[in-house]
Coordinates of C-alpha atoms in Angstrom, one line a residue:
X10 CA -24.9 28.1 47.6
X11 CA -22.5 26.2 45.3
X12 CA -23.9 23.3 43.4
X13 CA -20.8 21.3 44.2
X14 CA -19.2 22.6 47.4
X15 CA -15.4 22.5 47.4
X16 CA -15.3 20.4 50.6
X17 CA -17.4 17.7 48.8
X18 CA -14.5 16.9 46.4
X19 CA -12.2 14.1 47.3
X20 CA -8.7 14.8 46.0
X21 CA -7.2 12.0 43.8
X22 CA -3.4 11.6 43.9
X23 CA -1.5 11.0 40.6
X24 CA -0.6 7.6 41.9
X25 CA -4.2 6.7 42.5
X26 CA -5.1 7.9 39.1
X27 CA -2.3 5.8 37.5
X28 CA -3.5 2.8 39.4
X29 CA -7.1 3.4 38.3
X30 CA -6.2 3.4 34.6
X31 CA -3.5 0.7 34.9
X32 CA -5.8 -2.0 36.3
X33 CA -8.1 -2.3 33.2
X34 CA -4.9 -2.2 31.1
X35 CA -3.3 -5.0 33.1
X36 CA -6.5 -7.1 33.0
X37 CA -6.6 -6.7 29.2
X38 CA -3.0 -7.7 28.8
X39 CA -3.3 -10.8 31.0
X40 CA -6.5 -11.8 29.2
X41 CA -5.0 -11.5 25.8
X42 CA -1.9 -13.4 26.7
X43 CA -3.2 -16.1 29.0
X44 CA -7.0 -16.5 28.5
X45 CA -7.8 -15.3 25.0
X46 CA -8.9 -18.1 22.5
X47 CA -5.7 -17.4 20.5
X48 CA -3.3 -17.8 23.4
X49 CA -2.0 -21.0 21.8
X50 CA -1.0 -19.3 18.6
X51 CA 2.7 -18.3 18.5
X52 CA 3.8 -14.8 17.7
X53 CA 5.3 -11.6 19.3
X54 CA 3.9 -10.9 22.7
X55 CA 3.3 -7.2 21.8
X56 CA 1.2 -8.3 18.8
X57 CA -0.9 -10.4 21.1
X58 CA -1.4 -7.5 23.4
X59 CA -2.1 -4.5 21.1
X60 CA -2.7 -3.4 17.5
X61 CA 0.2 -1.0 18.0
X62 CA 2.8 -3.7 17.1
X63 CA 1.4 -3.9 13.6
X64 CA 0.9 -0.2 13.4
X65 CA 4.5 0.4 14.3
X66 CA 5.7 -1.7 11.3
X67 CA 3.0 -0.5 9.0
X68 CA 3.2 3.2 9.7
X69 CA 6.2 4.2 11.7
X70 CA 8.5 1.7 9.8
X71 CA 6.9 2.6 6.5
X72 CA 4.6 -0.3 5.6
X73 CA 6.9 -3.1 6.7
X74 CA 4.6 -5.5 8.4
X75 CA 3.7 -7.7 5.4
X76 CA 7.4 -8.1 4.7
X77 CA 7.9 -9.3 8.3
X78 CA 5.4 -12.2 8.2
X79 CA 7.8 -14.7 6.5
X80 CA 10.4 -13.9 9.2
X81 CA 7.9 -14.5 12.0
X82 CA 6.7 -17.8 10.5
X83 CA 10.3 -19.0 10.4
X84 CA 11.1 -17.7 13.9
X85 CA 8.1 -19.4 15.5
X86 CA 8.3 -22.4 13.1
X87 CA 4.5 -22.2 12.6
X88 CA 2.2 -21.9 9.6
X89 CA 0.0 -19.7 11.8
X90 CA 1.2 -16.7 13.7
X91 CA -0.7 -14.1 15.8
X92 CA -0.2 -10.7 14.3
X93 CA -2.6 -8.7 16.5
X94 CA -4.9 -9.6 19.5
X95 CA -7.6 -11.3 17.3
X96 CA -5.8 -11.6 14.0
X97 CA -3.7 -14.4 12.6
X98 CA -1.6 -14.7 9.4
X99 CA -1.6 -18.1 7.8
X100 CA 1.2 -19.2 5.5
X101 CA -0.6 -21.9 3.6
X102 CA -1.6 -22.1 -0.1
X103 CA -4.2 -24.7 0.9
X104 CA -5.8 -22.4 3.4
X105 CA -5.8 -19.6 0.8
X106 CA -7.7 -21.8 -1.6
X107 CA -10.3 -22.5 1.1
X108 CA -10.7 -18.8 2.1
X109 CA -10.9 -17.4 -1.4
X110 CA -12.9 -20.1 -3.2
X111 CA -16.3 -19.5 -4.7
X112 CA -18.9 -20.2 -2.0
X113 CA -16.4 -19.6 0.8
X114 CA -17.9 -18.9 4.2
X115 CA -15.1 -16.6 5.2
X116 CA -16.6 -13.1 5.2
X117 CA -14.6 -9.9 4.9
X118 CA -13.7 -8.4 8.2
X119 CA -16.1 -5.4 8.7
X120 CA -13.8 -3.7 11.2
X121 CA -11.1 -3.4 8.5
X122 CA -13.0 -2.8 5.3
X123 CA -15.5 -0.3 6.8
X124 CA -12.9 2.4 6.4
X125 CA -12.7 1.9 2.6
X126 CA -16.2 2.8 1.8
X127 CA -17.9 2.0 -1.6
X128 CA -17.9 -1.5 -3.1
X129 CA -14.8 -2.6 -1.1
X130 CA -16.6 -2.0 2.2
X131 CA -19.6 -4.2 1.4
X132 CA -19.3 -7.2 3.7
X133 CA -22.8 -8.4 3.2
X134 CA -22.6 -11.0 0.4
X135 CA -26.0 -10.2 -1.2
X136 CA -25.6 -6.4 -1.1
X137 CA -22.1 -6.9 -2.7
X138 CA -23.4 -9.2 -5.3
X139 CA -26.3 -7.0 -6.5
X140 CA -24.1 -3.8 -6.7
X141 CA -21.2 -5.5 -8.3
X142 CA -23.5 -7.1 -10.9
X143 CA -24.9 -3.7 -11.7
X144 CA -21.5 -2.3 -12.6
X145 CA -19.6 -5.4 -13.6
X146 CA -20.0 -5.1 -17.4
X147 CA -18.1 -1.7 -17.2
X148 CA -15.0 -3.7 -16.3
X149 CA -15.6 -6.7 -18.7
X150 CA -13.3 -7.8 -21.5
X151 CA -15.6 -6.0 -23.9
X152 CA -15.3 -2.8 -22.0
X153 CA -11.5 -3.2 -22.0
X154 CA -11.7 -3.5 -25.8
X155 CA -13.5 -0.2 -26.0
X156 CA -10.7 1.5 -24.1
X157 CA -8.1 0.6 -26.7
X158 CA -8.4 3.7 -28.8
X159 CA -7.9 5.9 -25.8
X160 CA -4.9 3.8 -24.6
X161 CA -3.3 4.0 -28.1
X162 CA -3.8 7.8 -28.1
X163 CA -2.0 8.0 -24.8
X164 CA 0.8 5.7 -25.9
X165 CA 1.4 7.7 -29.1
X166 CA 1.6 10.9 -27.0
X167 CA 4.2 9.2 -24.8
X168 CA 6.1 7.9 -27.8
X169 CA 6.5 11.3 -29.3
X170 CA 7.9 12.6 -26.1
X171 CA 10.3 9.7 -25.8
X172 CA 11.4 10.1 -29.4
X173 CA 12.7 13.6 -28.6
X174 CA 14.7 12.2 -25.7
X175 CA 16.6 9.5 -27.6
X176 CA 20.4 9.7 -27.0
X177 CA 20.1 12.6 -24.5
X178 CA 20.8 12.6 -20.8
X179 CA 17.1 13.4 -20.1
X180 CA 15.5 11.1 -17.6
X181 CA 12.0 9.7 -17.8
X182 CA 10.1 9.1 -14.6
X183 CA 8.2 6.0 -15.8
X184 CA 6.4 5.7 -12.4
X185 CA 4.7 9.1 -12.9
X186 CA 4.2 8.4 -16.6
X187 CA 2.4 5.2 -16.0
X188 CA 0.5 6.7 -13.0
X189 CA -0.9 9.4 -15.2
X190 CA -1.8 7.0 -17.9
X191 CA -3.5 4.5 -15.7
X192 CA -5.5 7.2 -13.8
X193 CA -6.6 8.6 -17.2
X194 CA -7.9 5.1 -18.1
X195 CA -9.8 4.7 -14.8
X196 CA -11.3 8.2 -15.2
X197 CA -12.5 7.1 -18.6
X198 CA -14.5 4.3 -16.9
X199 CA -15.8 6.4 -14.0
X200 CA -17.1 9.5 -15.9
X201 CA -19.1 9.9 -19.1
X202 CA -17.1 12.9 -20.1
X203 CA -13.4 13.0 -21.1
X204 CA -10.9 13.8 -18.4
X205 CA -7.2 14.1 -19.2
X206 CA -4.4 14.5 -16.6
X207 CA -1.5 14.0 -19.0
X208 CA 0.9 16.9 -18.6
X209 CA 4.5 16.0 -19.0
X210 CA 6.0 19.2 -17.7
X211 CA 4.2 19.0 -14.4
X212 CA 2.7 16.3 -12.2
X213 CA -1.0 17.0 -11.9
X214 CA -2.2 18.4 -8.5
X215 CA -4.8 15.6 -8.3
X216 CA -2.1 13.0 -8.5
X217 CA 0.1 14.8 -6.0
X218 CA -2.8 14.9 -3.6
X219 CA -3.4 11.1 -4.0
X220 CA 0.3 10.5 -3.3
X221 CA 0.0 12.3 0.1
X222 CA -3.2 10.6 1.0
X223 CA -1.7 7.2 0.5
X224 CA 1.1 7.9 2.9
X225 CA -1.4 8.0 5.7
X226 CA -3.2 4.7 4.8
X227 CA -2.3 2.8 8.0
X228 CA -3.1 5.7 10.3
X229 CA -6.6 5.9 8.8
X230 CA -7.1 2.2 8.8
X231 CA -5.8 1.6 12.4
X232 CA -6.5 4.7 14.4
X233 CA -8.9 6.9 12.3
X234 CA -9.9 9.2 15.1
X235 CA -6.3 9.9 16.0
X236 CA -5.7 10.8 12.3
X237 CA -8.6 13.2 12.3
X238 CA -7.3 15.0 15.4
X239 CA -3.8 15.3 14.1
X240 CA -4.9 16.5 10.7
X241 CA -6.7 19.4 12.4
X242 CA -3.5 20.8 13.9
X243 CA -1.9 23.4 11.6
X244 CA 1.7 23.0 10.8
X245 CA 1.9 19.2 11.1
X246 CA 2.3 17.0 8.1
X247 CA -1.1 15.6 8.9
X248 CA -2.6 19.0 8.1
X249 CA -1.2 18.5 4.6
X250 CA -3.0 15.2 4.5
X251 CA -6.3 17.0 5.2
X252 CA -5.5 19.6 2.5
X253 CA -4.7 16.8 0.0
X254 CA -8.1 15.1 0.8
X255 CA -9.8 18.4 0.1
X256 CA -7.9 18.8 -3.2
X257 CA -8.7 15.2 -4.3
X258 CA -12.4 15.5 -3.5
X259 CA -12.7 18.9 -5.0
X260 CA -11.6 17.5 -8.4
X261 CA -13.8 14.4 -8.0
X262 CA -16.8 16.5 -7.1
X263 CA -16.2 18.8 -10.1
X264 CA -16.1 15.8 -12.4
X265 CA -19.1 14.2 -10.8
X266 CA -21.1 17.5 -11.1
X267 CA -20.2 17.7 -14.8
X268 CA -21.5 14.1 -15.1
X269 CA -24.7 15.0 -13.3
X270 CA -25.2 18.0 -15.6
X271 CA -25.0 15.8 -18.6
X272 CA -27.6 13.5 -16.9
X273 CA -29.9 16.4 -16.0
X274 CA -29.9 17.9 -19.4
X275 CA -30.7 14.5 -20.9
X276 CA -27.6 15.0 -23.1
X277 CA -26.4 11.7 -24.5
X278 CA -23.1 10.9 -22.6
X279 CA -20.0 10.2 -24.6
X280 CA -20.0 6.6 -23.2
X281 CA -21.4 4.4 -20.5
X282 CA -19.7 4.9 -17.2
X283 CA -19.7 4.2 -13.5
X284 CA -21.4 7.5 -12.8
X285 CA -24.0 6.8 -15.5
X286 CA -24.8 3.4 -13.8
X287 CA -25.0 5.2 -10.4
X288 CA -27.5 7.7 -11.8
X289 CA -29.6 5.0 -13.3
X290 CA -30.2 3.3 -9.9
X291 CA -33.7 3.8 -8.6
X292 CA -33.2 4.7 -4.9
X293 CA -36.7 3.4 -4.1
X294 CA -36.2 0.0 -5.6
X295 CA -34.0 -2.2 -3.5
X296 CA -34.8 -5.4 -5.3
X297 CA -32.3 -5.1 -8.0
X298 CA -29.5 -3.2 -6.1
X299 CA -29.8 -3.7 -2.4
X300 CA -27.1 -1.2 -1.3
X301 CA -25.7 1.9 -3.1
X302 CA -22.5 3.5 -1.8
X303 CA -21.7 7.2 -2.1
X304 CA -20.1 7.6 -5.6
X305 CA -17.1 9.5 -4.2
X306 CA -16.2 6.5 -2.1
X307 CA -16.1 4.3 -5.2
X308 CA -14.2 6.9 -7.1
X309 CA -11.4 7.0 -4.6
X310 CA -11.1 3.2 -4.3
X311 CA -11.2 2.6 -8.1
X312 CA -8.6 5.3 -8.8
X313 CA -6.2 4.2 -6.0
X314 CA -6.8 0.5 -6.6
X315 CA -7.0 0.7 -10.4
X316 CA -4.2 3.0 -11.1
X317 CA -1.5 2.7 -8.4
X318 CA -1.4 -1.1 -8.8
X319 CA -1.0 -1.0 -12.5
X320 CA 1.5 1.8 -12.6
X321 CA 3.5 0.2 -9.8
X322 CA 3.6 -3.2 -11.6
X323 CA 4.4 -1.7 -15.0
X324 CA 7.3 0.3 -13.5
X325 CA 8.6 -2.8 -11.7
X326 CA 8.4 -4.7 -14.9
X327 CA 10.6 -2.2 -16.7
X328 CA 13.1 -2.4 -13.9
X329 CA 13.1 -6.2 -14.0
X330 CA 13.5 -6.3 -17.7
X331 CA 16.3 -3.8 -17.8
X332 CA 18.2 -5.7 -15.1
X333 CA 17.6 -9.1 -16.9
X334 CA 19.2 -8.7 -20.4
X335 CA 18.5 -12.3 -21.5
X336 CA 14.8 -11.9 -20.6
X337 CA 14.6 -8.6 -22.4
X338 CA 16.3 -10.0 -25.5
X339 CA 13.7 -12.9 -25.7
X340 CA 10.9 -10.4 -25.2
X341 CA 12.1 -8.0 -27.9
X342 CA 12.6 -10.9 -30.3
X343 CA 9.0 -11.9 -29.9
X344 CA 7.9 -8.3 -30.2
X345 CA 9.9 -7.9 -33.4
X346 CA 8.2 -10.9 -34.9
X347 CA 4.9 -9.3 -34.0
X348 CA 5.6 -5.8 -35.4
X349 CA 2.7 -5.8 -37.9
X350 CA 0.1 -5.9 -35.1
X351 CA 2.0 -3.6 -32.8
X352 CA 3.6 -1.0 -35.0
X353 CA 1.4 -0.9 -38.1
X354 CA -2.1 -1.5 -36.7
X355 CA -2.3 -2.3 -33.0
X356 CA -4.2 -5.5 -32.3
X357 CA -4.5 -5.7 -28.5
X358 CA -6.0 -9.2 -28.6
X359 CA -3.1 -10.7 -30.5
X360 CA -0.7 -8.8 -28.2
X361 CA -2.3 -10.3 -25.1
X362 CA -1.9 -13.7 -26.6
X363 CA 1.9 -13.4 -27.1
X364 CA 3.4 -16.3 -25.1
X365 CA 6.6 -14.7 -23.7
X366 CA 5.0 -11.3 -23.1
X367 CA 2.2 -13.1 -21.2
X368 CA 4.9 -14.8 -19.0
X369 CA 6.7 -11.5 -18.4
X370 CA 3.5 -9.8 -17.2
X371 CA 2.6 -12.7 -14.9
X372 CA 6.1 -12.8 -13.4
X373 CA 6.1 -9.0 -12.9
X374 CA 2.8 -9.3 -11.1
X375 CA 4.1 -12.1 -8.9
X376 CA 7.4 -10.5 -8.0
X377 CA 6.0 -7.0 -7.5
X378 CA 2.8 -8.1 -5.6
X379 CA 0.9 -4.8 -5.9
X380 CA -1.4 -5.6 -3.0
X381 CA 1.1 -7.4 -0.7
X382 CA -0.5 -7.4 2.7
X383 CA -3.5 -8.7 4.6
X384 CA -7.0 -9.2 3.1
X385 CA -8.6 -10.1 6.5
X386 CA -11.5 -12.6 6.7
X387 CA -13.6 -13.9 9.6
X388 CA -13.2 -17.6 10.4
X389 CA -16.8 -19.1 10.2
X390 CA -18.6 -21.2 12.7
X391 CA -16.8 -24.5 13.4
X392 CA -13.4 -22.8 13.2
X393 CA -10.6 -23.9 11.0
X394 CA -7.6 -26.2 11.2
X395 CA -4.2 -25.5 9.6
X396 CA -2.1 -28.6 10.1
X397 CA -2.3 -29.3 13.8
X398 CA -3.3 -25.8 14.8
X399 CA -6.9 -25.0 15.5
X400 CA -8.1 -21.4 14.7
X401 CA -11.4 -20.7 16.5
X402 CA -14.5 -19.2 14.9
X403 CA -14.6 -15.4 15.0
X404 CA -10.9 -15.0 14.5
X405 CA -9.7 -12.6 11.9
X406 CA -7.5 -14.6 9.5
X407 CA -5.3 -13.4 6.6
X408 CA -3.2 -15.0 3.9
X409 CA -1.2 -12.2 2.3
X410 CA -0.8 -12.4 -1.5
X411 CA 2.9 -11.7 -1.0
X412 CA 3.2 -15.0 1.0
X413 CA 1.7 -16.9 -1.9
X414 CA 3.9 -15.2 -4.5
X415 CA 7.0 -15.8 -2.3
X416 CA 6.3 -19.4 -1.5
X417 CA 9.4 -21.3 -2.4
X418 CA 7.6 -24.6 -2.9
X419 CA 5.3 -23.0 -5.5
X420 CA 7.9 -20.7 -6.9
X421 CA 11.5 -22.0 -6.5
X422 CA 14.0 -19.1 -6.2
X423 CA 11.0 -16.7 -5.5
X424 CA 13.2 -13.6 -5.6
X425 CA 14.3 -14.3 -9.1
X426 CA 12.6 -12.7 -12.1
X427 CA 12.0 -15.7 -14.3
X428 CA 9.2 -15.5 -16.8
X429 CA 10.1 -19.1 -17.9
X430 CA 8.4 -20.5 -14.9
X431 CA 5.1 -19.6 -16.5
X432 CA 5.8 -21.4 -19.8
X433 CA 4.9 -25.0 -20.8
X434 CA 3.1 -27.5 -18.6
X435 CA 4.7 -26.2 -15.5
X436 CA 3.3 -22.8 -16.3
X437 CA -0.2 -24.3 -16.7
X438 CA 0.1 -25.9 -13.2
X439 CA 1.1 -22.5 -11.7
X440 CA -1.8 -20.7 -13.3
X441 CA -4.0 -21.1 -10.2
X442 CA -1.3 -19.3 -8.1
X443 CA -1.4 -16.2 -10.3
X444 CA -3.3 -14.4 -7.6
X445 CA -2.1 -10.8 -7.8
X446 CA -5.8 -9.7 -8.3
X447 CA -6.9 -12.1 -5.6
X448 CA -9.4 -14.9 -6.4
X449 CA -13.1 -15.8 -6.1
X450 CA -16.1 -13.5 -6.0
X451 CA -14.1 -10.7 -4.5
X452 CA -11.4 -10.8 -7.1
X453 CA -10.4 -7.3 -8.3
X454 CA -13.2 -6.0 -10.6
X455 CA -10.6 -4.2 -12.9
X456 CA -8.5 -7.3 -13.7
X457 CA -9.3 -7.1 -17.5
X458 CA -8.4 -3.4 -17.6
X459 CA -5.1 -4.0 -15.8
X460 CA -4.1 -6.9 -18.1
X461 CA -4.9 -4.8 -21.1
X462 CA -2.7 -1.9 -19.9
X463 CA 0.2 -4.0 -18.8
X464 CA 0.4 -6.1 -22.1
X465 CA -0.2 -3.2 -24.5
X466 CA 2.1 -0.7 -22.7
X467 CA 5.0 -3.1 -22.4
X468 CA 4.7 -4.4 -25.9
X469 CA 4.4 -0.9 -27.5
X470 CA 7.3 0.7 -25.5
X471 CA 9.8 -2.2 -25.7
X472 CA 8.9 -2.8 -29.4
X473 CA 9.9 0.8 -30.2
X474 CA 12.6 1.8 -27.7
X475 CA 15.7 0.6 -26.0
X476 CA 16.0 2.0 -22.4
X477 CA 18.6 2.1 -19.7
X478 CA 18.0 2.5 -16.0
X479 CA 19.0 5.9 -14.6
X480 CA 21.3 5.4 -11.6
X481 CA 22.9 2.2 -10.5
X482 CA 21.2 -0.8 -12.2
X483 CA 22.4 -3.1 -9.4
X484 CA 20.2 -1.2 -6.9
X485 CA 17.4 -3.5 -5.8
X486 CA 13.8 -2.2 -6.0
X487 CA 12.7 -1.3 -2.5
X488 CA 9.0 -0.9 -1.7
X489 CA 6.7 0.0 1.2
X490 CA 3.2 -1.4 1.8
X491 CA 0.5 1.3 1.9
X492 CA -2.1 -1.4 1.4
X493 CA -1.0 -0.9 -2.2
X494 CA 2.7 -1.4 -2.7
X495 CA 4.7 1.7 -3.5
X496 CA 8.3 2.0 -4.6
X497 CA 10.6 3.9 -2.2
X498 CA 12.2 5.6 -5.3
X499 CA 10.5 6.0 -8.6
X500 CA 11.8 4.0 -11.5
X501 CA 13.5 6.3 -14.0
X502 CA 15.1 5.5 -17.4
X503 CA 17.0 7.1 -20.2
X504 CA 15.9 6.5 -23.8
X505 CA 18.9 4.9 -25.7
X506 CA 17.5 4.1 -29.1
X507 CA 14.4 4.3 -31.3
X508 CA 14.2 0.7 -32.7
X509 CA 11.6 1.7 -35.3
X510 CA 14.1 3.8 -37.3

């Protein structure tokens, strides 16, 4: 006897099936548009209904959602717009100050940050505080000082290569050059042993893998399960994503195993490092460090966040300088006056105190906005008010760093590269809006390292060389948002002259 006799089955027609799945969908749509607590917030109807609207611009349209926010604010004539069913974007410097101040009650959105892993995924304030405190000194100004000899070694290697290219038609991909340099510097902080990816004749497989991984950022953040399914299908580009993840983590695991071997043999490490601090944590003692992420999660976040942002900004700075001859002339005049502590014996502290160079770095960070998109936070109990608009508690709210950097009230002619805006009393007033590394207790932990690299690299290279952009210098820099901004085309230059000869 059959367990389920055929005659007991009730056939379901395709129409009935469609109705069955359509009803919950229609109920959801009606609720989100007409009943949801954010129904009064203006914005695209599709954004109110589904996450797919943002996914379309972020993934299918290559990271364009953060660029679209300003247009939407203007279209709906509102400082608050609805960018997904329970997520609003707020175009307000005052709201930014409230959200990112020390002691803010706006917690990181767990549904977004859980995908990052490591330090970035810690939404519990106390767990975050104890873990960050444990590793913070690795990224202090003193730690940055200790990196200078390695940075100078890298720059001298680059310099020798560039000297051979003076006056030739050879093209330098400065994007890849800075990418390799900045990853080397991050690896110096993460591992107790030396790791070097600098190979001019070929781009390291580790970096190629990271490039491919970053192209799928929004798929992983928005529809992670869908990404896993697609990556398992051979022949699709998503399979290449899976292979790149395997390559990336194979290298990381190898370096981590080498670090563990040093630890196990009680051999004195070359230097203090992130891995050393991780190994020193007592897993049975949760009083000092209340949560310990897997080290490979931190490795990925620190490499992506600590290298791509710096390399992107440095490359953009070169483009801005080479398309702004008056600015470049002022910078090189300051560098020429400072030659003794750049060319003869590099003094990074004096370099970082150069007035005009400092303004150039700040303006490059503002205009490039290396992390341009949403840093979502949860509106606390009591809700929030932006002008006349009430944002209820539990809403996910973002103020993109790009919207601050492109605010025409704070920065007149925001699309113009103008380091002068950071000089004098006006520059001092603007200082609090220098937010490329965010602000408050969640500010980027590697800020000191990034500033060191940007100041020293730009000073050293523009002190020694004259460059010209490869291709049409009138072409505007185009970028896409992969959580970290990425240029559509790498910045490339020719070396015109060695100014030290």
